[in-house]
Short mmCIF file of C-alpha atoms in Angstrom, two decimals:
data_model
loop_
_atom_site.label_atom_id
_atom_site.label_comp_id
_atom_site.label_asym_id
_atom_site.label_seq_id
_atom_site.Cartn_x
_atom_site.Cartn_y
_atom_site.Cartn_z
CA MET A 18 25.16 21.51 31.06
CA ALA A 19 22.30 20.62 28.73
CA LYS A 20 23.33 19.45 25.31
CA LYS A 21 22.31 21.06 22.04
CA LYS A 22 19.60 19.18 20.13
CA ILE A 23 19.85 19.14 16.33
CA LYS A 24 17.21 17.38 14.22
CA LEU A 25 18.42 15.73 11.02
CA ASN A 26 16.72 13.56 8.40
CA VAL A 27 19.11 10.63 7.83
CA VAL A 28 19.03 8.09 4.98
CA LEU A 29 21.35 5.08 4.64
CA LEU A 30 22.41 4.02 1.15
CA LYS A 31 22.89 0.41 0.10
CA ASN A 32 26.15 -1.45 0.50
CA ASN A 33 29.00 -1.53 -2.05
CA LEU A 34 28.71 2.13 -3.09
CA ASN A 35 31.80 4.30 -3.36
CA ILE A 36 31.64 7.97 -2.41
CA ALA A 37 34.28 8.62 -5.07
CA ALA A 38 31.68 7.60 -7.69
CA PRO A 39 28.77 9.98 -6.92
CA GLU A 40 27.10 9.28 -10.26
CA THR A 41 26.12 5.85 -8.85
CA PHE A 42 23.97 7.26 -6.05
CA ILE A 43 23.18 10.90 -6.96
CA GLU A 44 20.26 11.34 -9.36
CA ASN A 45 21.36 13.06 -12.63
CA TYR A 46 24.74 13.89 -11.11
CA ARG A 47 26.57 17.02 -12.29
CA GLN A 48 29.91 18.00 -10.80
CA ASP A 49 29.09 21.73 -10.87
CA ASN A 50 26.29 21.12 -8.37
CA GLU A 51 28.80 20.14 -5.70
CA ILE A 52 29.36 22.80 -3.02
CA ASN A 53 32.87 23.38 -1.70
CA PHE A 54 33.14 23.35 2.09
CA ASN A 55 35.61 22.39 4.82
CA LYS A 56 35.48 18.58 4.94
CA GLY A 57 38.45 18.16 7.26
CA ASP A 58 39.55 14.52 7.17
CA LEU A 59 36.11 13.19 6.23
CA ASN A 60 34.93 11.83 2.90
CA ALA A 61 31.84 13.84 2.13
CA ILE A 62 29.91 15.62 -0.63
CA LEU A 63 27.58 18.60 -0.28
CA TYR A 64 25.27 18.59 -3.29
CA LYS A 65 22.61 21.11 -4.29
CA LYS A 66 19.46 20.90 -6.39
CA LEU A 67 17.69 23.98 -7.75
CA GLY A 68 14.21 23.93 -9.22
CA SER A 69 13.13 26.11 -12.15
CA TYR A 70 11.60 29.55 -11.64
CA SER A 71 7.85 29.58 -12.10
CA GLU A 72 4.75 31.46 -11.05
CA PRO A 73 3.10 30.07 -7.93
CA LYS A 74 0.88 27.08 -8.68
CA TRP A 75 -2.21 28.86 -7.38
CA VAL A 76 -1.72 31.62 -9.98
CA GLU A 77 -1.66 29.03 -12.78
CA ASN A 78 -4.84 27.40 -11.42
CA LEU A 79 -6.56 30.79 -11.10
CA LYS A 80 -5.80 31.61 -14.74
CA ASN A 81 -6.52 28.22 -16.27
CA LYS A 82 -9.43 27.01 -14.18
CA ILE A 83 -11.19 29.96 -12.54
CA VAL A 84 -11.12 33.39 -14.19
CA GLY A 85 -9.12 32.94 -17.41
CA ASN A 86 -5.83 34.50 -18.41
CA PHE A 87 -4.79 37.89 -17.05
CA ALA A 88 -1.63 40.00 -16.86
CA SER A 89 0.26 39.33 -13.64
CA ASP A 90 3.59 40.22 -12.10
CA PHE A 91 3.66 37.86 -9.14
CA PRO A 92 7.22 36.98 -8.06
CA SER A 93 8.45 33.62 -9.31
CA ASN A 94 9.12 30.77 -6.90
CA GLN A 95 12.17 28.52 -6.93
CA SER A 96 12.39 25.39 -4.85
CA SER A 97 15.79 24.21 -3.68
CA GLY A 98 17.51 21.63 -1.51
CA VAL A 99 20.86 20.27 -0.43
CA THR A 100 22.04 16.78 0.53
CA LEU A 101 25.09 16.02 2.66
CA PHE A 102 26.60 12.66 1.72
CA ILE A 103 29.10 11.34 4.27
CA GLU A 104 31.07 8.08 4.36
CA VAL A 105 30.87 6.03 7.57
CA GLN A 106 32.35 2.52 7.94
CA ASN A 107 32.47 2.15 4.13
CA ARG A 108 28.75 2.99 3.94
CA ILE A 109 27.24 6.28 2.78
CA PHE A 110 24.70 8.30 4.73
CA ALA A 111 22.63 11.05 3.11
CA ILE A 112 21.21 13.94 5.16
CA ASN A 113 18.61 16.08 3.39
CA PHE A 114 17.82 19.77 3.72
CA GLY A 115 15.14 21.81 1.94
CA THR A 116 12.20 20.71 -0.19
CA LEU A 117 14.29 19.22 -3.02
CA GLY A 118 17.08 17.61 -1.02
CA ARG A 119 15.55 14.14 -1.05
CA PHE A 120 15.37 14.18 -4.86
CA ASN A 121 19.18 14.21 -5.03
CA ILE A 122 19.26 10.54 -4.04
CA ASN A 123 18.75 7.78 -6.59
CA LYS A 124 15.78 6.01 -4.96
CA ASN A 125 17.05 2.60 -6.09
CA VAL A 126 20.07 2.79 -3.76
CA ILE A 127 18.20 3.64 -0.55
CA GLU A 128 18.30 1.05 2.27
CA LYS A 129 14.54 1.05 2.79
CA THR A 130 14.44 -0.72 6.15
CA PHE A 131 17.03 1.48 7.86
CA GLY A 132 14.74 3.98 9.60
CA ILE A 133 12.11 1.71 11.14
CA TYR A 134 14.53 -1.12 11.98
CA THR A 135 17.00 1.19 13.71
CA ALA A 136 14.35 2.88 15.84
CA ASN A 137 12.95 -0.52 16.82
CA LYS A 138 16.39 -1.93 17.70
CA LEU A 139 17.22 1.09 19.87
CA LEU A 140 13.98 0.41 21.70
CA ASN A 141 14.94 -3.24 22.24
CA ASN A 142 18.50 -2.45 23.41
CA ASP A 143 17.90 0.60 25.61
CA LEU A 144 15.95 -0.25 28.75
CA THR A 145 15.15 3.43 29.27
CA ALA A 146 13.76 3.88 25.75
CA THR A 147 9.99 4.10 25.29
CA ILE A 148 7.48 4.58 22.47
CA LYS A 149 5.71 7.90 22.16
CA SER A 150 3.66 7.11 19.06
CA ALA A 151 3.32 4.51 16.33
CA TYR A 152 1.81 4.47 12.86
CA SER A 153 0.86 1.21 11.20
CA ARG A 154 -1.06 -0.46 8.40
CA VAL A 155 -3.54 -3.22 9.20
CA ASN A 156 -3.94 -5.48 6.18
CA GLU A 157 -7.13 -7.07 7.55
CA THR A 158 -10.01 -4.66 7.55
CA ASN A 159 -10.58 -1.76 5.18
CA PRO A 160 -7.44 -1.73 5.09
CA VAL A 161 -6.88 0.73 7.93
CA ASN A 162 -4.08 3.13 8.70
CA LYS A 163 -3.76 3.35 12.47
CA GLN A 164 -2.19 6.17 14.44
CA ARG A 165 -1.41 5.46 18.07
CA GLN A 166 -0.59 8.42 20.31
CA TYR A 167 0.17 7.60 23.92
CA GLY A 168 -0.45 9.85 26.91
CA ALA A 169 2.27 7.94 28.74
CA ASP A 170 5.27 6.33 27.07
CA ILE A 171 4.99 2.56 26.64
CA SER A 172 7.37 -0.35 26.02
CA ASN A 173 7.87 -2.37 22.86
CA ASP A 174 6.21 -5.43 24.42
CA GLN A 175 3.09 -3.40 25.26
CA LEU A 176 2.89 -2.14 21.66
CA PHE A 177 3.29 -5.64 20.21
CA LEU A 178 0.52 -7.02 22.43
CA SER A 179 -1.84 -4.30 21.18
CA MET A 180 -1.16 -5.02 17.50
CA GLU A 181 -3.66 -6.91 15.39
CA ASP A 182 -2.86 -9.92 13.23
CA ASN A 183 -1.19 -8.85 9.95
CA GLU A 184 -0.49 -5.38 11.29
CA ALA A 185 2.78 -3.83 10.06
CA LEU A 186 4.39 -0.89 11.81
CA LYS A 187 5.27 1.87 9.33
CA GLU A 188 6.56 4.54 11.70
CA LEU A 189 7.86 4.49 15.27
CA ALA A 190 8.65 7.49 17.52
CA VAL A 191 11.13 6.47 20.22
CA ILE A 192 12.46 8.48 23.17
CA SER A 193 15.76 7.55 24.81
CA TYR A 194 16.67 8.82 28.28
CA ALA A 195 20.12 7.23 28.52
CA SER A 196 21.83 7.77 25.15
CA GLU A 197 24.59 10.36 24.92
CA ASP A 198 24.06 10.66 21.17
CA PHE A 199 20.31 10.88 20.52
CA SER A 200 17.29 11.86 22.60
CA ARG A 201 14.52 11.06 20.14
CA MET A 202 14.14 9.39 16.77
CA ILE A 203 11.27 8.76 14.39
CA GLY A 204 11.91 5.69 12.31
CA LYS A 205 10.16 5.39 8.95
CA TYR A 206 10.84 3.28 5.92
CA SER A 207 13.85 4.76 4.11
CA SER A 208 14.56 7.61 6.53
CA LEU A 209 15.27 8.20 10.20
CA ASN A 210 14.52 11.56 11.78
CA VAL A 211 17.02 11.88 14.61
CA GLN A 212 17.38 14.44 17.39
CA PHE A 213 21.16 14.35 17.85
CA LEU A 214 22.85 15.59 21.04
CA PHE A 215 26.00 17.75 20.87
CA ASN A 216 28.06 19.72 23.34
CA ASP A 217 28.28 23.50 22.87
CA THR A 218 31.89 23.07 21.76
CA GLU A 219 30.78 20.66 19.01
CA ILE A 220 28.77 23.28 17.07
CA PRO A 221 28.99 23.43 14.03
CA CYS A 222 28.58 19.68 14.38
CA PHE A 223 29.83 18.32 11.03
CA GLN A 224 33.23 17.15 12.33
CA TYR A 225 31.51 15.41 15.28
CA LEU A 226 28.70 13.81 13.30
CA GLN A 227 30.54 10.79 11.93
CA PRO A 228 30.88 8.85 15.23
CA LYS A 229 27.20 9.34 16.00
CA LEU A 230 26.25 8.07 12.54
CA SER A 231 28.60 5.15 13.12
CA ARG A 232 26.68 4.25 16.28
CA LEU A 233 23.42 4.38 14.31
CA LEU A 234 24.94 2.02 11.75
CA ASP A 235 26.06 -0.36 14.52
CA ILE A 236 22.51 -0.43 15.84
CA TYR A 237 21.12 -1.18 12.38
CA ASN A 238 23.71 -3.88 11.67
CA SER A 239 22.82 -5.65 14.92
CA VAL A 240 19.14 -6.08 13.97
CA SER A 241 18.11 -9.74 14.22
CA THR A 242 15.18 -11.69 12.80
CA ASN A 243 13.53 -11.61 16.24
CA ASP A 244 13.84 -7.82 16.28
CA ILE A 245 12.17 -7.59 12.89
CA LYS A 246 9.31 -9.83 13.92
CA LYS A 247 8.39 -7.37 16.66
CA LEU A 248 7.43 -4.92 13.92
CA PHE A 249 5.09 -7.30 12.13
CA LYS A 250 2.52 -9.90 12.95
CA GLY A 251 2.29 -12.68 10.41
CA ILE A 252 4.21 -11.20 7.48
CA TYR A 253 7.39 -9.15 7.29
CA PRO A 254 9.65 -7.66 4.60
CA LEU A 255 13.18 -8.74 3.76
CA ASN A 256 16.02 -6.25 3.75
CA SER A 257 18.16 -5.63 0.66
CA THR A 258 20.74 -8.29 1.59
CA GLU A 259 18.10 -10.96 2.20
CA SER A 260 16.39 -10.02 -1.08
CA GLN A 261 19.49 -10.38 -3.29
CA ASP A 262 19.01 -14.05 -4.18
CA LEU A 263 15.30 -13.58 -4.89
CA ASN A 264 16.01 -10.54 -7.07
CA ALA A 265 18.63 -12.52 -8.99
CA GLN A 266 16.09 -15.31 -9.64
CA LEU A 267 13.25 -12.97 -10.57
CA PRO A 268 13.87 -12.58 -14.34
CA ASN A 269 14.00 -16.35 -14.81
CA LYS A 270 10.94 -16.87 -12.59
CA LEU A 271 8.96 -14.49 -14.81
CA ILE A 272 9.66 -16.70 -17.80
CA ILE A 273 9.13 -20.16 -16.30
CA SER A 274 6.37 -19.25 -13.80
CA THR A 275 4.42 -16.53 -15.58
CA ASP A 276 1.14 -17.47 -13.88
CA ALA A 277 2.66 -16.68 -10.48
CA PHE A 278 3.09 -12.99 -11.35
CA PHE A 279 0.99 -10.10 -12.57
CA LEU A 280 1.11 -6.30 -12.72
CA PHE A 281 -1.05 -4.15 -10.44
CA GLU A 282 -1.12 -0.67 -8.93
CA PRO A 283 1.21 -0.91 -5.89
CA GLU A 284 -0.52 1.70 -3.71
CA ILE A 285 -3.20 -0.23 -1.85
CA ASP A 286 -5.62 2.71 -1.81
CA TYR A 287 -4.78 4.37 -5.15
CA ASP A 288 -7.82 5.91 -6.89
CA PHE A 289 -7.66 4.11 -10.23
CA SER A 290 -10.80 5.86 -11.47
CA LEU A 291 -8.66 8.90 -12.37
CA VAL A 292 -6.69 6.91 -14.95
CA ALA A 293 -7.70 7.15 -18.61
CA ALA A 294 -4.79 5.18 -20.09
CA ILE A 295 -1.59 3.39 -19.13
CA LYS A 296 1.65 3.97 -21.02
CA ILE A 297 4.61 1.59 -20.99
CA GLY A 298 7.39 2.63 -23.33
CA ASP A 299 5.66 3.95 -26.45
CA GLU A 300 2.56 1.77 -26.11
CA LEU A 301 -0.81 2.68 -24.59
CA TYR A 302 -2.86 0.07 -22.69
CA ASP A 303 -6.25 -0.15 -21.00
CA GLU A 304 -4.94 -2.23 -18.11
CA LEU A 305 -1.73 -3.33 -16.48
CA SER A 306 -0.81 -6.59 -18.19
CA LEU A 307 2.36 -8.56 -17.59
CA SER A 308 1.85 -10.59 -20.77
CA ASP A 309 1.69 -7.35 -22.81
CA TYR A 310 4.90 -6.13 -21.21
CA LEU A 311 6.74 -9.44 -21.73
CA SER A 312 5.62 -9.59 -25.36
CA LYS A 313 7.66 -6.40 -25.92
CA ASN A 314 10.42 -7.33 -23.43
CA PRO A 315 10.64 -11.14 -23.44
CA GLN A 316 13.73 -11.45 -21.22
CA PRO A 317 14.03 -8.35 -19.00
CA SER A 318 16.89 -8.21 -16.51
CA PHE A 319 16.30 -7.14 -12.92
CA GLU A 320 17.87 -3.76 -13.77
CA VAL A 321 15.47 -3.30 -16.71
CA LEU A 322 12.48 -4.15 -14.49
CA ASN A 323 13.67 -1.46 -12.11
CA GLU A 324 14.24 1.12 -14.86
CA ASP A 325 11.22 0.63 -17.17
CA LYS A 326 8.39 2.97 -16.21
CA VAL A 327 4.63 2.62 -16.05
CA LEU A 328 2.90 5.97 -16.63
CA PHE A 329 -0.70 6.56 -15.61
CA LEU A 330 -2.35 9.22 -17.79
CA ASN A 331 -5.50 11.24 -17.26
CA GLU A 332 -7.96 12.27 -19.97
CA ASP A 333 -5.65 15.16 -20.98
CA GLU A 334 -2.78 12.64 -21.38
CA ASP A 335 -0.93 14.23 -18.46
CA VAL A 336 1.13 11.90 -16.28
CA ILE A 337 -0.62 11.66 -12.91
CA LYS A 338 1.36 8.74 -11.48
CA GLU A 339 4.59 6.95 -12.29
CA TRP A 340 5.92 3.63 -11.05
CA SER A 341 8.59 1.24 -12.24
CA ILE A 342 7.65 -2.19 -13.64
CA LEU A 343 9.29 -3.69 -10.55
CA GLU A 344 7.08 -1.62 -8.24
CA CYS A 345 3.98 -2.78 -10.14
CA LEU A 346 5.05 -6.42 -10.23
CA TYR A 347 3.25 -8.78 -7.86
CA GLY A 348 4.20 -12.41 -7.40
CA GLU A 349 4.16 -15.39 -5.05
CA ILE A 350 6.91 -18.03 -5.01
CA GLU A 351 8.09 -20.84 -2.73
CA GLU A 352 11.73 -21.43 -1.86
CA ASN A 353 13.09 -23.83 0.80
CA ASN A 354 9.66 -24.47 2.31
CA THR A 355 9.03 -20.74 2.76
CA ASN A 356 6.67 -18.56 0.77
CA TYR A 357 7.70 -15.16 -0.51
CA ILE A 358 5.51 -12.33 -1.76
CA LEU A 359 6.78 -9.66 -4.16
CA SER A 360 4.74 -6.47 -3.79
CA GLY A 361 5.60 -2.82 -4.41
CA GLY A 362 9.19 -3.72 -5.29
CA GLU A 363 9.74 -5.41 -1.91
CA TRP A 364 9.93 -9.06 -0.89
CA PHE A 365 7.89 -10.30 2.09
CA GLU A 366 8.28 -13.60 3.91
CA VAL A 367 5.24 -15.64 4.97
CA SER A 368 5.40 -18.89 6.91
CA LYS A 369 4.30 -21.87 4.83
CA ASP A 370 1.55 -22.98 7.21
CA LYS A 371 -0.02 -19.52 7.16
CA TYR A 372 0.27 -19.25 3.37
CA ASP A 373 -1.30 -22.67 2.85
CA ARG A 374 -4.10 -21.98 5.34
CA ILE A 375 -5.09 -18.73 3.65
CA SER A 376 -4.82 -20.08 0.11
CA HIS A 377 -6.91 -23.14 1.01
CA ALA A 378 -9.60 -20.98 2.65
CA ILE A 379 -9.96 -18.88 -0.52
CA ASP A 380 -10.05 -21.93 -2.81
CA GLU A 381 -12.78 -23.51 -0.68
CA ILE A 382 -15.28 -20.66 -1.19
CA ILE A 383 -14.87 -20.19 -4.96
CA ASP A 384 -18.29 -20.80 -6.53
CA THR A 385 -18.17 -21.47 -10.28
CA GLU A 386 -21.76 -22.75 -10.44
CA PHE A 387 -23.29 -19.30 -10.04
CA VAL A 388 -23.40 -18.11 -13.65
CA ILE A 389 -24.99 -15.02 -15.19
CA PRO A 390 -26.34 -15.88 -18.68
CA ASP A 391 -24.79 -14.13 -21.68
CA ARG A 392 -28.13 -12.51 -22.62
CA ILE A 393 -28.28 -10.81 -19.19
CA LYS A 394 -24.71 -9.61 -19.59
CA GLU A 395 -25.59 -8.24 -23.00
CA ASN A 396 -28.56 -6.36 -21.53
CA ILE A 397 -26.30 -4.90 -18.85
CA ARG A 398 -23.70 -3.77 -21.38
CA GLU A 399 -26.40 -2.11 -23.51
CA ALA A 400 -27.86 -0.34 -20.47
CA ILE A 401 -24.41 0.93 -19.48
CA GLU A 402 -23.65 2.10 -23.01
CA GLN A 403 -26.94 3.98 -23.19
CA ALA A 404 -26.44 5.56 -19.76
CA LEU A 405 -22.93 6.71 -20.71
CA THR A 406 -24.37 8.88 -23.48
CA GLN A 407 -26.16 10.86 -20.77
CA ASN A 408 -23.51 10.81 -18.04
CA PRO A 409 -19.88 9.63 -18.34
CA LYS A 410 -19.67 9.03 -14.57
CA ILE A 411 -22.56 6.61 -14.10
CA ASN A 412 -22.64 3.97 -11.36
CA LYS A 413 -22.01 0.81 -13.40
CA GLU A 414 -22.28 -1.41 -10.34
CA ASN A 415 -25.83 -0.16 -9.69
CA ILE A 416 -26.86 -1.03 -13.27
CA PHE A 417 -25.38 -4.51 -12.81
CA ASN A 418 -27.12 -4.95 -9.46
CA THR A 419 -30.48 -3.85 -10.89
CA HIS A 420 -30.31 -6.40 -13.71
CA LEU A 421 -29.02 -9.11 -11.34
CA SER A 422 -31.89 -8.61 -8.90
CA ASN A 423 -34.43 -8.78 -11.76
CA HIS A 424 -32.81 -11.90 -13.20
CA ILE A 425 -32.79 -13.91 -9.94
CA HIS A 426 -36.09 -12.37 -8.71
CA GLY A 427 -34.33 -10.82 -5.74
CA TYR A 428 -34.52 -7.46 -4.00
CA LEU A 429 -32.25 -4.53 -4.82
CA PHE A 430 -30.62 -3.01 -1.73
CA ASP A 431 -27.99 -0.97 -3.58
CA GLU A 432 -29.76 2.26 -2.63
CA ALA A 433 -28.98 4.78 0.11
CA ALA A 434 -32.64 4.76 1.18
CA LYS A 435 -32.43 1.04 1.96
CA GLN A 436 -29.48 1.26 4.33
CA ILE A 437 -30.59 0.36 7.83
CA ASN A 438 -29.94 1.80 11.28
CA LEU A 439 -29.27 -0.42 14.27
CA TYR A 440 -28.53 1.37 17.51
CA GLU A 441 -27.34 4.48 15.63
CA ASP A 442 -25.03 2.40 13.42
CA ARG A 443 -25.94 2.86 9.73
CA PHE A 444 -24.75 0.37 7.12
CA GLU A 445 -25.63 -1.31 3.81
CA VAL A 446 -27.40 -4.66 4.08
CA CYS A 447 -26.08 -5.92 0.73
CA ASP A 448 -26.40 -5.07 -2.95
CA VAL A 449 -28.94 -7.77 -3.83
CA LEU A 450 -30.89 -10.03 -1.49
CA HIS A 451 -32.34 -13.30 -2.76
CA GLN A 452 -33.93 -15.64 -0.24
CA ASN A 453 -31.09 -16.35 2.23
CA SER A 454 -28.27 -15.16 -0.05
CA PHE A 455 -26.75 -11.73 0.53
CA PHE A 456 -24.91 -10.63 -2.62
CA HIS A 457 -22.14 -8.03 -2.20
CA VAL A 458 -20.78 -6.67 -5.48
CA LYS A 459 -17.72 -4.63 -6.42
CA TYR A 460 -15.80 -3.90 -9.59
CA ASN A 461 -12.18 -5.00 -9.24
CA TYR A 462 -10.52 -1.59 -8.95
CA GLY A 463 -7.86 -2.70 -6.51
CA ALA A 464 -6.95 -3.99 -3.05
CA SER A 465 -8.57 -1.16 -1.10
CA VAL A 466 -11.94 -1.57 -2.85
CA LEU A 467 -11.89 -5.34 -2.39
CA SER A 468 -11.04 -5.04 1.30
CA HIS A 469 -14.01 -2.69 1.64
CA LEU A 470 -16.19 -5.28 -0.13
CA PHE A 471 -15.13 -8.06 2.24
CA ASN A 472 -15.68 -5.86 5.27
CA GLN A 473 -19.11 -4.77 4.01
CA GLY A 474 -20.34 -8.36 3.89
CA TYR A 475 -18.86 -9.07 7.31
CA VAL A 476 -20.43 -6.03 9.03
CA SER A 477 -23.91 -6.81 7.71
CA ALA A 478 -23.77 -10.52 8.60
CA LYS A 479 -22.35 -9.81 12.05
CA SER A 480 -25.22 -7.43 12.76
CA TYR A 481 -27.71 -10.09 11.64
CA ALA A 482 -26.12 -12.59 14.02
CA GLU A 483 -25.93 -10.23 16.99
CA PHE A 484 -29.21 -8.32 16.65
CA THR A 485 -31.27 -10.89 14.72
CA SER A 486 -34.81 -9.61 15.41
CA LYS A 487 -33.99 -5.92 15.04
CA TYR A 488 -32.01 -6.62 11.87
CA ALA A 489 -34.77 -8.71 10.30
CA GLU A 490 -37.41 -6.09 11.14
CA ALA A 491 -35.34 -3.30 9.55
CA VAL A 492 -34.66 -5.31 6.37
CA ASN A 493 -38.21 -6.63 6.01
CA VAL A 494 -39.54 -3.08 5.74
CA HIS A 495 -38.05 -3.08 2.22
CA ILE A 496 -39.42 -6.52 1.22
CA PRO A 497 -43.10 -6.21 0.19
CA ASP A 498 -43.77 -9.96 -0.07
CA VAL A 499 -44.20 -11.34 3.46
CA ALA A 500 -43.36 -14.83 2.20
CA ASN A 501 -39.81 -13.63 1.45
CA HIS A 502 -39.19 -11.87 4.77
CA LEU A 503 -35.98 -12.61 6.62
CA SER A 504 -36.33 -15.09 9.42
CA HIS A 505 -35.85 -14.10 13.07
CA GLN A 506 -34.05 -17.43 13.41
CA PRO A 507 -31.54 -17.41 10.52
CA ASP A 508 -30.48 -20.73 9.05
CA ASN A 509 -28.34 -21.60 6.02
CA VAL A 510 -27.60 -17.92 5.26
CA THR A 511 -24.94 -17.18 2.61
CA VAL A 512 -22.68 -14.17 2.22
CA HIS A 513 -21.87 -14.21 -1.50
CA TYR A 514 -19.16 -11.90 -2.84
CA LEU A 515 -19.26 -11.07 -6.57
CA ILE A 516 -16.17 -9.45 -8.10
CA LEU A 517 -16.75 -7.89 -11.52
CA ASN A 518 -13.43 -8.42 -13.23
CA GLU A 519 -12.30 -7.08 -16.58
CA LYS A 520 -8.64 -7.84 -16.01
CA SER A 521 -7.02 -10.65 -17.94
CA GLN A 522 -6.74 -12.79 -14.78
CA ASP A 523 -8.95 -13.52 -11.76
CA ARG A 524 -6.49 -12.52 -9.10
CA LEU A 525 -6.13 -11.37 -5.52
CA THR A 526 -2.94 -10.17 -3.89
CA PHE A 527 -1.96 -11.97 -0.72
CA PHE A 528 -2.89 -8.85 1.26
CA SER A 529 -6.43 -9.05 -0.13
CA LYS A 530 -6.46 -12.80 0.56
CA MET A 531 -5.50 -12.13 4.18
CA ALA A 532 -8.35 -9.63 4.53
CA LEU A 533 -10.84 -12.10 3.03
CA GLU A 534 -9.60 -15.14 4.96
CA ASP A 535 -10.04 -13.27 8.23
CA LYS A 536 -13.67 -12.56 7.32
CA ILE A 537 -14.24 -16.17 6.15
CA ARG A 538 -13.10 -17.60 9.49
CA THR A 539 -15.26 -15.20 11.49
CA LEU A 540 -18.36 -15.58 9.31
CA GLN A 541 -18.12 -19.37 9.31
CA ALA A 542 -17.73 -19.34 13.09
CA MET A 543 -21.04 -17.44 13.18
CA ARG A 544 -22.53 -20.26 11.02
CA PHE A 545 -22.74 -18.29 7.77
CA ASN A 546 -21.86 -19.79 4.40
CA VAL A 547 -19.36 -17.77 2.36
CA LYS A 548 -18.96 -17.82 -1.42
CA LEU A 549 -16.86 -15.91 -3.95
CA THR A 550 -17.60 -15.65 -7.67
CA TRP A 551 -15.71 -13.80 -10.38
CA VAL A 552 -17.96 -12.25 -13.06
CA ARG A 553 -16.35 -11.47 -16.40
CA ASP A 554 -17.32 -9.74 -19.69
CA MET A 555 -19.51 -7.14 -18.04
CA TYR A 556 -18.26 -3.70 -19.10
#
C-alpha cells in the first residue's frame, strides 16, 4: 500500500541547547504562547505567534499614496504561525507552520548548513537518489544566480562537472527511490523541506516523527569534508562547530588586525542607492565604518557583535534594512597555512595557493600613476553640486566621465547612442576611450556593481579580440578624427578599471577579487593589458 506523504519544513538548532530552557532558542519567549497538546513520551513544545490586527497593506498604500484618506471598513488581517520544537538525540528540531512560524526561532541558534548538507549527503549515500533541480550562486560573473531544472534526473557527479569555478550551490532538490522515510527533500541553507513517508496507521504522525528526524540527524552528522566540497568549487563555508575557534578569536583579531576587517552591506546585490543614512546605536553615519563602530565599542565581545544592529534608513528615516554588526563584518585572516574569509556572519575556507594567486593578480594591476588633478576633481564636484539643484537623481558617473574625457582628450562613450551592435549583441564599448585605453568607470556601491564593472570591460575587450574588424568599424563611427580610429590589428590595448571610492578604505571583498581575477587571466591571455585605479575625493 502506498505511503502517505507529508511535507514539513525542518530546521535544526545548534548544539548544547536544552529544550527545558525555551528562552534560549525561542525569540521573545512567553510561556502563555505555549499550546498544550498530547506529547506522549516525547520532549516537545508547540509554540504560537500571533501578529497584530491591521488593515490590509494595499488599503494603507491606497490611502497614503494614491487617493488620500477615506472612510473604510475593510476587515483587519492577522498573520499567525506555530512552531513545533522536538528533542532528538539531545538536539532540537524546529518545524514551522504558517507565515509567522519561522519568526519563533532565534536566528542565532539555527544550524545554517543543515538543509543543504543533508540533502547533498543523502544524494551521496543513496545510489538511487538523483537531483531534480539545483540553485546556485556563481561568484565570477555578474554575479549570477543560476537555476538548473533537469528534464531527466541526474547524479551528483554530473552536477559537479557542470559547475563553474567558484560556484556555490544554495539549494538542492533530491529525489530518493529507496528510502522508507523520505521520498523528496529540498535542501537550503538553514532549512530542509522534506516529504516524509508514513503508513496510514501512523497518522497523525507526531509520535512517529522522532525516528525519522533521528535518521536525518544521522545523515547530517556523517557529512565529511569531501561531501562538502561537492557543493562548492574553490571556496566553501565552515559549519558552526568548525567556526567556534575563529569566532572566539574574532574580538581580539579586530583589535590587533584592524586593517584586515571592514564593514560592508552583506547582500551582494543590495540596492544601496535607497539608503539615506545608517544608524548604529544612537549615532547616524554616512557610510559603514568599522573604525567608527570600534571608537564607540573598543572591545566588543562576539556576542555583542552578534547583537548590535546596523539600521539602514530611507529619506523618511524609516528602517528599510537591518543587519547585525557581525553580518556586516568582512575580514580575511590566515591560520595554520589556510586562509579564512568572514562574510555575512559566516566563515569560508580558501586554500592558500588560491588565495595567494588571486591577491597577487589584483596587486599586479593596481595603477597609482594614473592621477586626476585636484582642479579637475573640483570642477567635477561643482558640476555635480549644480546639477543636484535641478535633479536629485542625476547620473554622477556620467558627469565624471564627461570631465575625464575632456581632461585626457579622449572620447566619451558613456551614452546609450554609442553602444554598438555586433551580430545582434548590443553592449557598451567603455565609458571613455583614449587612444588604446578603454576606461570603465563605476562608483563603489558594492560587490554586485563592481562585478558588473569587471564583466563590462571583459565583454567589450573579448568582442574586440574575436570580431576585430567589425568591432573597430562600429566604434570608429563615433570617432570623428580618423587619426584616432581603432586599429583593425589591435596592439598594446589596455582595459583600465576606475573605481570611484568615497569609503574610508580602498577595498574589495574576496568575492569581488575572484570575479576580477577571472577577468584578468582571460584578458591577459587575449593579450590585453589590465589596470585598476581607485579615484578618491570625487563626490
